């Protein structure tokens, strides 16, 4: 378990610091403070329960099919090359899956997430939950200057920060600490799937083919925050310019051109694609990514990894500029995190 934690944490840190040539972590110009997004609706309520349904497509929006360019040649190397793909139309969850929705699944099926499952260890009290990775503020009493990630055995979707935390006032926040297997179990309970990377990026662009952001060409148009990201100097200062320190309730930011909320920021989202560090050979109609045996993450050699998309509340201008549709990252399939969730899709047959 310790080795798995170390590999994953190393991957997170190197991804943020050294993944793009020309992005200087300590020399990025200070942006103007972002203002909270005022285009909120009734979705944006932390305690509101939004129960799921097995009757699709309530809670979903139609994503028209078509050709789109995915990837970027202007940012991180793993986002290239820009590739033209074609996808058929599909239904997609308007928001990330919430704690309330995931709770309904658990209560109906008795499902136990991978973070909650007890595993064997060594020494006294060796049997303990697998746990999940939690962001720990390095300026807090529990923080450390050399790493801000910690594998916490008691951290799971019910206890996002570990012991003593709960989701009592976060029913309408995105569920976190879900592994790929947890996410696919929920999706298939509803008769759905996780999106492919091509589906996800096509949907996130909202019809703005080639735009750097899901809403256009500026990160904060007219100073307004368009997604839940980190404002200030990561990881030591968060001004909460967008109104949130960590996860936000779903639906607090303006929808994209297809009516989707929070495709960017808030939490990373699982896709079904196995990870490769480039888009080489991905093109075509309804691409599903590489085969598992061809998957490879140079930051975690030998670790099975899928593609996650969209960035999170921890992405900042001085550190991890992955709050864009083209952004992508590898994620170990059996490990969740406090900034990782998902949404589902439904194909038309």
GROMACS .gro file of C-alpha atoms in nm:
model
  349
    1UNK     CA    1   0.000   0.000   0.000
    2UNK     CA    2   0.282   0.240   0.086
    3UNK     CA    3   0.447   0.177  -0.249
    4UNK     CA    4   0.122   0.235  -0.436
    5UNK     CA    5   0.075   0.562  -0.247
    6UNK     CA    6   0.427   0.678  -0.322
    7UNK     CA    7   0.397   0.604  -0.694
    8UNK     CA    8   0.065   0.783  -0.725
    9UNK     CA    9   0.176   1.088  -0.526
   10UNK     CA   10   0.496   1.115  -0.731
   11UNK     CA   11   0.287   1.106  -1.048
   12UNK     CA   12   0.061   1.383  -0.923
   13UNK     CA   13   0.349   1.609  -0.829
   14UNK     CA   14   0.552   1.558  -1.146
   15UNK     CA   15   0.242   1.609  -1.358
   16UNK     CA   16   0.187   1.951  -1.211
   17UNK     CA   17   0.545   2.077  -1.209
   18UNK     CA   18   0.721   1.944  -1.513
   19UNK     CA   19   0.466   1.833  -1.766
   20UNK     CA   20   0.479   2.132  -2.001
   21UNK     CA   21   0.778   2.305  -2.143
   22UNK     CA   22   0.767   2.677  -2.091
   23UNK     CA   23   0.530   2.678  -1.793
   24UNK     CA   24   0.734   2.821  -1.508
   25UNK     CA   25   0.583   2.728  -1.176
   26UNK     CA   26   0.722   3.022  -0.985
   27UNK     CA   27   0.714   3.290  -1.254
   28UNK     CA   28   0.355   3.284  -1.375
   29UNK     CA   29   0.208   3.636  -1.390
   30UNK     CA   30  -0.050   3.703  -1.122
   31UNK     CA   31  -0.402   3.701  -1.269
   32UNK     CA   32  -0.672   3.945  -1.173
   33UNK     CA   33  -0.880   3.811  -0.883
   34UNK     CA   34  -1.175   3.608  -1.006
   35UNK     CA   35  -1.526   3.700  -0.901
   36UNK     CA   36  -1.780   3.437  -0.793
   37UNK     CA   37  -2.002   3.321  -1.076
   38UNK     CA   38  -2.348   3.472  -1.029
   39UNK     CA   39  -2.516   3.247  -1.287
   40UNK     CA   40  -2.626   2.993  -1.027
   41UNK     CA   41  -2.952   2.803  -1.022
   42UNK     CA   42  -3.136   2.565  -0.791
   43UNK     CA   43  -2.875   2.296  -0.855
   44UNK     CA   44  -2.624   2.500  -0.660
   45UNK     CA   45  -2.730   2.394  -0.311
   46UNK     CA   46  -2.487   2.198  -0.101
   47UNK     CA   47  -2.743   2.009   0.103
   48UNK     CA   48  -3.005   1.949  -0.168
   49UNK     CA   49  -3.050   1.581  -0.244
   50UNK     CA   50  -3.066   1.505  -0.614
   51UNK     CA   51  -3.153   1.136  -0.619
   52UNK     CA   52  -3.066   0.937  -0.924
   53UNK     CA   53  -3.311   0.743  -1.133
   54UNK     CA   54  -3.297   0.427  -1.339
   55UNK     CA   55  -3.530   0.589  -1.591
   56UNK     CA   56  -3.302   0.760  -1.841
   57UNK     CA   57  -3.262   1.023  -1.956
   58UNK     CA   58  -3.386   1.243  -1.664
   59UNK     CA   59  -3.088   1.439  -1.537
   60UNK     CA   60  -2.910   1.397  -1.870
   61UNK     CA   61  -2.868   1.621  -2.173
   62UNK     CA   62  -2.839   1.527  -2.538
   63UNK     CA   63  -2.494   1.569  -2.692
   64UNK     CA   64  -2.523   1.595  -3.071
   65UNK     CA   65  -2.278   1.385  -3.267
   66UNK     CA   66  -2.032   1.524  -3.515
   67UNK     CA   67  -1.667   1.587  -3.594
   68UNK     CA   68  -1.446   1.760  -3.343
   69UNK     CA   69  -1.079   1.821  -3.276
   70UNK     CA   70  -0.950   1.680  -2.952
   71UNK     CA   71  -0.621   1.751  -2.785
   72UNK     CA   72  -0.390   2.050  -2.789
   73UNK     CA   73  -0.044   2.122  -2.928
   74UNK     CA   74  -0.010   2.437  -2.716
   75UNK     CA   75  -0.002   2.304  -2.360
   76UNK     CA   76   0.109   1.974  -2.205
   77UNK     CA   77   0.282   1.724  -2.430
   78UNK     CA   78   0.045   1.437  -2.350
   79UNK     CA   79  -0.245   1.639  -2.495
   80UNK     CA   80  -0.109   1.621  -2.850
   81UNK     CA   81  -0.127   1.584  -3.132
   82UNK     CA   82  -0.455   1.759  -3.213
   83UNK     CA   83  -0.668   1.484  -3.366
   84UNK     CA   84  -0.995   1.499  -3.554
   85UNK     CA   85  -1.250   1.242  -3.444
   86UNK     CA   86  -1.616   1.174  -3.509
   87UNK     CA   87  -1.863   1.066  -3.243
   88UNK     CA   88  -2.228   0.964  -3.259
   89UNK     CA   89  -2.480   1.153  -3.047
   90UNK     CA   90  -2.534   1.035  -2.688
   91UNK     CA   91  -2.690   1.133  -2.357
   92UNK     CA   92  -2.467   1.260  -2.075
   93UNK     CA   93  -2.526   1.348  -1.711
   94UNK     CA   94  -2.579   1.722  -1.684
   95UNK     CA   95  -2.362   1.728  -1.371
   96UNK     CA   96  -2.111   1.510  -1.195
   97UNK     CA   97  -2.266   1.225  -0.996
   98UNK     CA   98  -2.347   1.356  -0.649
   99UNK     CA   99  -2.317   1.207  -0.303
  100UNK     CA  100  -2.697   1.176  -0.290
  101UNK     CA  101  -2.707   0.984  -0.617
  102UNK     CA  102  -2.423   0.755  -0.517
  103UNK     CA  103  -2.584   0.692  -0.178
  104UNK     CA  104  -2.900   0.572  -0.350
  105UNK     CA  105  -2.693   0.323  -0.551
  106UNK     CA  106  -2.518   0.195  -0.238
  107UNK     CA  107  -2.843   0.160  -0.045
  108UNK     CA  108  -3.009  -0.027  -0.332
  109UNK     CA  109  -2.723  -0.267  -0.402
  110UNK     CA  110  -2.514  -0.293  -0.084
  111UNK     CA  111  -2.209  -0.194  -0.287
  112UNK     CA  112  -1.887  -0.130  -0.093
  113UNK     CA  113  -1.634   0.097  -0.260
  114UNK     CA  114  -1.276  -0.011  -0.300
  115UNK     CA  115  -1.157   0.251  -0.051
  116UNK     CA  116  -1.386   0.099   0.215
  117UNK     CA  117  -1.280  -0.262   0.163
  118UNK     CA  118  -1.058  -0.409   0.433
  119UNK     CA  119  -0.721  -0.537   0.316
  120UNK     CA  120  -0.432  -0.718   0.483
  121UNK     CA  121  -0.127  -0.522   0.589
  122UNK     CA  122   0.168  -0.579   0.819
  123UNK     CA  123   0.218  -0.522   1.191
  124UNK     CA  124  -0.033  -0.444   1.464
  125UNK     CA  125  -0.379  -0.356   1.339
  126UNK     CA  126  -0.274  -0.475   0.996
  127UNK     CA  127  -0.626  -0.520   0.859
  128UNK     CA  128  -0.761  -0.182   0.760
  129UNK     CA  129  -0.956  -0.019   0.479
  130UNK     CA  130  -0.768   0.036   0.154
  131UNK     CA  131  -0.830   0.408   0.185
  132UNK     CA  132  -0.788   0.684  -0.067
  133UNK     CA  133  -0.565   0.982  -0.143
  134UNK     CA  134  -0.645   1.312   0.030
  135UNK     CA  135  -0.513   1.661  -0.038
  136UNK     CA  136  -0.367   1.807   0.283
  137UNK     CA  137  -0.301   2.181   0.295
  138UNK     CA  138   0.076   2.213   0.353
  139UNK     CA  139   0.017   2.525   0.565
  140UNK     CA  140  -0.218   2.341   0.803
  141UNK     CA  141  -0.100   2.180   1.130
  142UNK     CA  142  -0.124   1.839   0.962
  143UNK     CA  143   0.050   1.953   0.646
  144UNK     CA  144   0.399   1.885   0.517
  145UNK     CA  145   0.614   2.102   0.294
  146UNK     CA  146   0.743   1.814   0.080
  147UNK     CA  147   0.406   1.669  -0.023
  148UNK     CA  148   0.043   1.769  -0.004
  149UNK     CA  149  -0.100   1.424  -0.081
  150UNK     CA  150  -0.158   1.153   0.176
  151UNK     CA  151  -0.300   0.802   0.153
  152UNK     CA  152  -0.555   0.792   0.436
  153UNK     CA  153  -0.693   0.443   0.520
  154UNK     CA  154  -1.018   0.584   0.656
  155UNK     CA  155  -1.083   0.822   0.366
  156UNK     CA  156  -1.371   0.725   0.138
  157UNK     CA  157  -1.681   0.874  -0.025
  158UNK     CA  158  -1.860   0.895   0.312
  159UNK     CA  159  -1.559   1.057   0.483
  160UNK     CA  160  -1.386   1.272   0.219
  161UNK     CA  161  -1.113   1.410   0.447
  162UNK     CA  162  -1.081   1.093   0.655
  163UNK     CA  163  -1.182   1.036   1.019
  164UNK     CA  164  -1.412   1.304   1.162
  165UNK     CA  165  -1.536   1.425   0.823
  166UNK     CA  166  -1.869   1.344   0.661
  167UNK     CA  167  -2.098   1.447   0.376
  168UNK     CA  168  -2.393   1.559   0.587
  169UNK     CA  169  -2.398   1.904   0.430
  170UNK     CA  170  -2.257   1.791   0.094
  171UNK     CA  171  -2.539   1.583  -0.051
  172UNK     CA  172  -2.526   1.780  -0.375
  173UNK     CA  173  -2.148   1.788  -0.402
  174UNK     CA  174  -1.979   1.548  -0.645
  175UNK     CA  175  -1.901   1.210  -0.496
  176UNK     CA  176  -1.524   1.159  -0.461
  177UNK     CA  177  -1.286   0.878  -0.365
  178UNK     CA  178  -1.438   0.651  -0.628
  179UNK     CA  179  -1.212   0.421  -0.828
  180UNK     CA  180  -1.272   0.330  -1.189
  181UNK     CA  181  -1.441   0.008  -1.079
  182UNK     CA  182  -1.667   0.197  -0.839
  183UNK     CA  183  -1.769   0.440  -1.113
  184UNK     CA  184  -1.838   0.171  -1.370
  185UNK     CA  185  -2.043  -0.028  -1.115
  186UNK     CA  186  -2.268   0.274  -1.060
  187UNK     CA  187  -2.298   0.343  -1.432
  188UNK     CA  188  -2.395  -0.013  -1.520
  189UNK     CA  189  -2.649  -0.025  -1.237
  190UNK     CA  190  -2.824   0.247  -1.435
  191UNK     CA  191  -2.768   0.072  -1.767
  192UNK     CA  192  -2.509   0.330  -1.868
  193UNK     CA  193  -2.134   0.357  -1.924
  194UNK     CA  194  -1.851   0.595  -1.856
  195UNK     CA  195  -1.768   0.827  -2.146
  196UNK     CA  196  -1.479   0.759  -2.378
  197UNK     CA  197  -1.218   1.032  -2.385
  198UNK     CA  198  -1.345   1.140  -2.727
  199UNK     CA  199  -1.705   1.159  -2.604
  200UNK     CA  200  -1.600   1.349  -2.294
  201UNK     CA  201  -1.391   1.607  -2.478
  202UNK     CA  202  -1.649   1.650  -2.755
  203UNK     CA  203  -1.913   1.716  -2.491
  204UNK     CA  204  -1.693   1.947  -2.283
  205UNK     CA  205  -1.624   2.171  -2.580
  206UNK     CA  206  -1.994   2.241  -2.615
  207UNK     CA  207  -1.964   2.310  -2.986
  208UNK     CA  208  -1.663   2.543  -2.953
  209UNK     CA  209  -1.425   2.341  -3.168
  210UNK     CA  210  -1.065   2.438  -3.097
  211UNK     CA  211  -1.135   2.690  -2.817
  212UNK     CA  212  -0.889   2.659  -2.525
  213UNK     CA  213  -1.166   2.664  -2.263
  214UNK     CA  214  -1.510   2.508  -2.252
  215UNK     CA  215  -1.661   2.859  -2.258
  216UNK     CA  216  -1.435   3.029  -2.513
  217UNK     CA  217  -1.099   3.201  -2.537
  218UNK     CA  218  -1.056   3.365  -2.194
  219UNK     CA  219  -1.006   3.191  -1.861
  220UNK     CA  220  -1.209   3.444  -1.661
  221UNK     CA  221  -1.411   3.655  -1.909
  222UNK     CA  222  -1.483   3.997  -1.760
  223UNK     CA  223  -1.327   3.870  -1.437
  224UNK     CA  224  -1.595   3.606  -1.374
  225UNK     CA  225  -1.493   3.257  -1.260
  226UNK     CA  226  -1.634   3.001  -1.501
  227UNK     CA  227  -1.529   2.692  -1.306
  228UNK     CA  228  -1.428   2.583  -0.957
  229UNK     CA  229  -1.048   2.604  -0.965
  230UNK     CA  230  -0.773   2.727  -0.734
  231UNK     CA  231  -0.730   3.105  -0.705
  232UNK     CA  232  -0.403   3.224  -0.561
  233UNK     CA  233  -0.061   3.062  -0.536
  234UNK     CA  234  -0.092   2.683  -0.516
  235UNK     CA  235  -0.057   2.512  -0.273
  236UNK     CA  236  -0.010   2.775  -0.003
  237UNK     CA  237  -0.274   3.038  -0.078
  238UNK     CA  238  -0.631   3.002  -0.200
  239UNK     CA  239  -0.820   3.330  -0.210
  240UNK     CA  240  -1.152   3.152  -0.280
  241UNK     CA  241  -1.219   3.406  -0.552
  242UNK     CA  242  -1.471   3.171  -0.710
  243UNK     CA  243  -1.648   3.123  -0.376
  244UNK     CA  244  -1.514   2.776  -0.291
  245UNK     CA  245  -1.215   2.626  -0.113
  246UNK     CA  246  -1.271   2.263  -0.211
  247UNK     CA  247  -1.559   2.094  -0.397
  248UNK     CA  248  -1.862   2.302  -0.485
  249UNK     CA  249  -2.221   2.181  -0.516
  250UNK     CA  250  -2.291   2.075  -0.873
  251UNK     CA  251  -2.439   2.339  -1.101
  252UNK     CA  252  -2.284   2.649  -0.948
  253UNK     CA  253  -2.120   2.763  -1.270
  254UNK     CA  254  -2.252   2.855  -1.612
  255UNK     CA  255  -2.343   2.566  -1.842
  256UNK     CA  256  -2.148   2.511  -2.161
  257UNK     CA  257  -2.300   2.517  -2.509
  258UNK     CA  258  -2.459   2.175  -2.465
  259UNK     CA  259  -2.608   2.253  -2.123
  260UNK     CA  260  -2.349   2.060  -1.921
  261UNK     CA  261  -2.231   2.186  -1.583
  262UNK     CA  262  -1.888   2.154  -1.422
  263UNK     CA  263  -1.716   1.973  -1.706
  264UNK     CA  264  -1.418   2.184  -1.610
  265UNK     CA  265  -1.291   2.210  -1.253
  266UNK     CA  266  -1.461   2.093  -0.934
  267UNK     CA  267  -1.340   1.731  -0.968
  268UNK     CA  268  -1.155   1.528  -1.226
  269UNK     CA  269  -1.374   1.276  -1.409
  270UNK     CA  270  -1.310   0.917  -1.511
  271UNK     CA  271  -1.327   0.810  -1.875
  272UNK     CA  272  -1.322   0.456  -2.010
  273UNK     CA  273  -1.003   0.497  -2.216
  274UNK     CA  274  -0.680   0.328  -2.115
  275UNK     CA  275  -0.402   0.585  -2.091
  276UNK     CA  276  -0.125   0.653  -2.339
  277UNK     CA  277   0.086   0.969  -2.316
  278UNK     CA  278  -0.018   1.090  -2.665
  279UNK     CA  279  -0.316   1.086  -2.901
  280UNK     CA  280  -0.121   0.913  -3.179
  281UNK     CA  281  -0.348   0.678  -3.374
  282UNK     CA  282  -0.665   0.780  -3.188
  283UNK     CA  283  -0.862   0.926  -3.480
  284UNK     CA  284  -1.163   0.778  -3.657
  285UNK     CA  285  -1.527   0.724  -3.569
  286UNK     CA  286  -1.622   0.667  -3.205
  287UNK     CA  287  -1.264   0.590  -3.092
  288UNK     CA  288  -1.231   0.400  -2.766
  289UNK     CA  289  -0.863   0.452  -2.697
  290UNK     CA  290  -0.576   0.203  -2.686
  291UNK     CA  291  -0.596  -0.158  -2.576
  292UNK     CA  292  -0.500  -0.232  -2.216
  293UNK     CA  293  -0.183  -0.409  -2.328
  294UNK     CA  294  -0.079  -0.096  -2.519
  295UNK     CA  295  -0.152   0.138  -2.230
  296UNK     CA  296   0.146   0.304  -2.064
  297UNK     CA  297   0.203   0.586  -1.819
  298UNK     CA  298   0.571   0.689  -1.799
  299UNK     CA  299   0.513   0.835  -1.452
  300UNK     CA  300   0.379   0.501  -1.322
  301UNK     CA  301   0.533   0.222  -1.532
  302UNK     CA  302   0.344  -0.103  -1.495
  303UNK     CA  303   0.046   0.055  -1.318
  304UNK     CA  304  -0.287   0.008  -1.502
  305UNK     CA  305  -0.420   0.359  -1.565
  306UNK     CA  306  -0.722   0.517  -1.733
  307UNK     CA  307  -0.764   0.870  -1.865
  308UNK     CA  308  -0.924   1.129  -1.639
  309UNK     CA  309  -1.038   1.467  -1.770
  310UNK     CA  310  -1.139   1.819  -1.675
  311UNK     CA  311  -0.915   1.925  -1.389
  312UNK     CA  312  -1.033   2.003  -1.038
  313UNK     CA  313  -1.060   2.260  -0.761
  314UNK     CA  314  -0.683   2.214  -0.715
  315UNK     CA  315  -0.583   2.333  -1.065
  316UNK     CA  316  -0.412   2.671  -1.053
  317UNK     CA  317  -0.246   2.902  -1.302
  318UNK     CA  318   0.093   2.858  -1.137
  319UNK     CA  319   0.078   2.479  -1.109
  320UNK     CA  320  -0.171   2.258  -1.295
  321UNK     CA  321  -0.336   2.431  -1.587
  322UNK     CA  322  -0.561   2.138  -1.662
  323UNK     CA  323  -0.890   2.327  -1.649
  324UNK     CA  324  -0.940   2.281  -2.024
  325UNK     CA  325  -1.126   2.027  -2.242
  326UNK     CA  326  -0.798   1.905  -2.393
  327UNK     CA  327  -0.639   1.838  -2.055
  328UNK     CA  328  -0.589   1.476  -1.956
  329UNK     CA  329  -0.410   1.275  -1.694
  330UNK     CA  330  -0.342   0.913  -1.606
  331UNK     CA  331  -0.511   0.768  -1.299
  332UNK     CA  332  -0.445   0.431  -1.138
  333UNK     CA  333  -0.768   0.233  -1.182
  334UNK     CA  334  -0.779   0.104  -0.825
  335UNK     CA  335  -0.713   0.428  -0.640
  336UNK     CA  336  -0.949   0.718  -0.572
  337UNK     CA  337  -0.875   1.072  -0.458
  338UNK     CA  338  -1.041   1.368  -0.290
  339UNK     CA  339  -1.057   1.557  -0.621
  340UNK     CA  340  -1.180   1.275  -0.845
  341UNK     CA  341  -1.539   1.189  -0.946
  342UNK     CA  342  -1.732   1.094  -1.260
  343UNK     CA  343  -2.045   1.125  -1.473
  344UNK     CA  344  -2.218   0.872  -1.697
  345UNK     CA  345  -2.331   0.848  -2.059
  346UNK     CA  346  -2.608   0.662  -2.237
  347UNK     CA  347  -2.572   0.559  -2.601
  348UNK     CA  348  -2.870   0.546  -2.833
  349UNK     CA  349  -2.914   0.201  -2.984
   0.00000   0.00000   0.00000
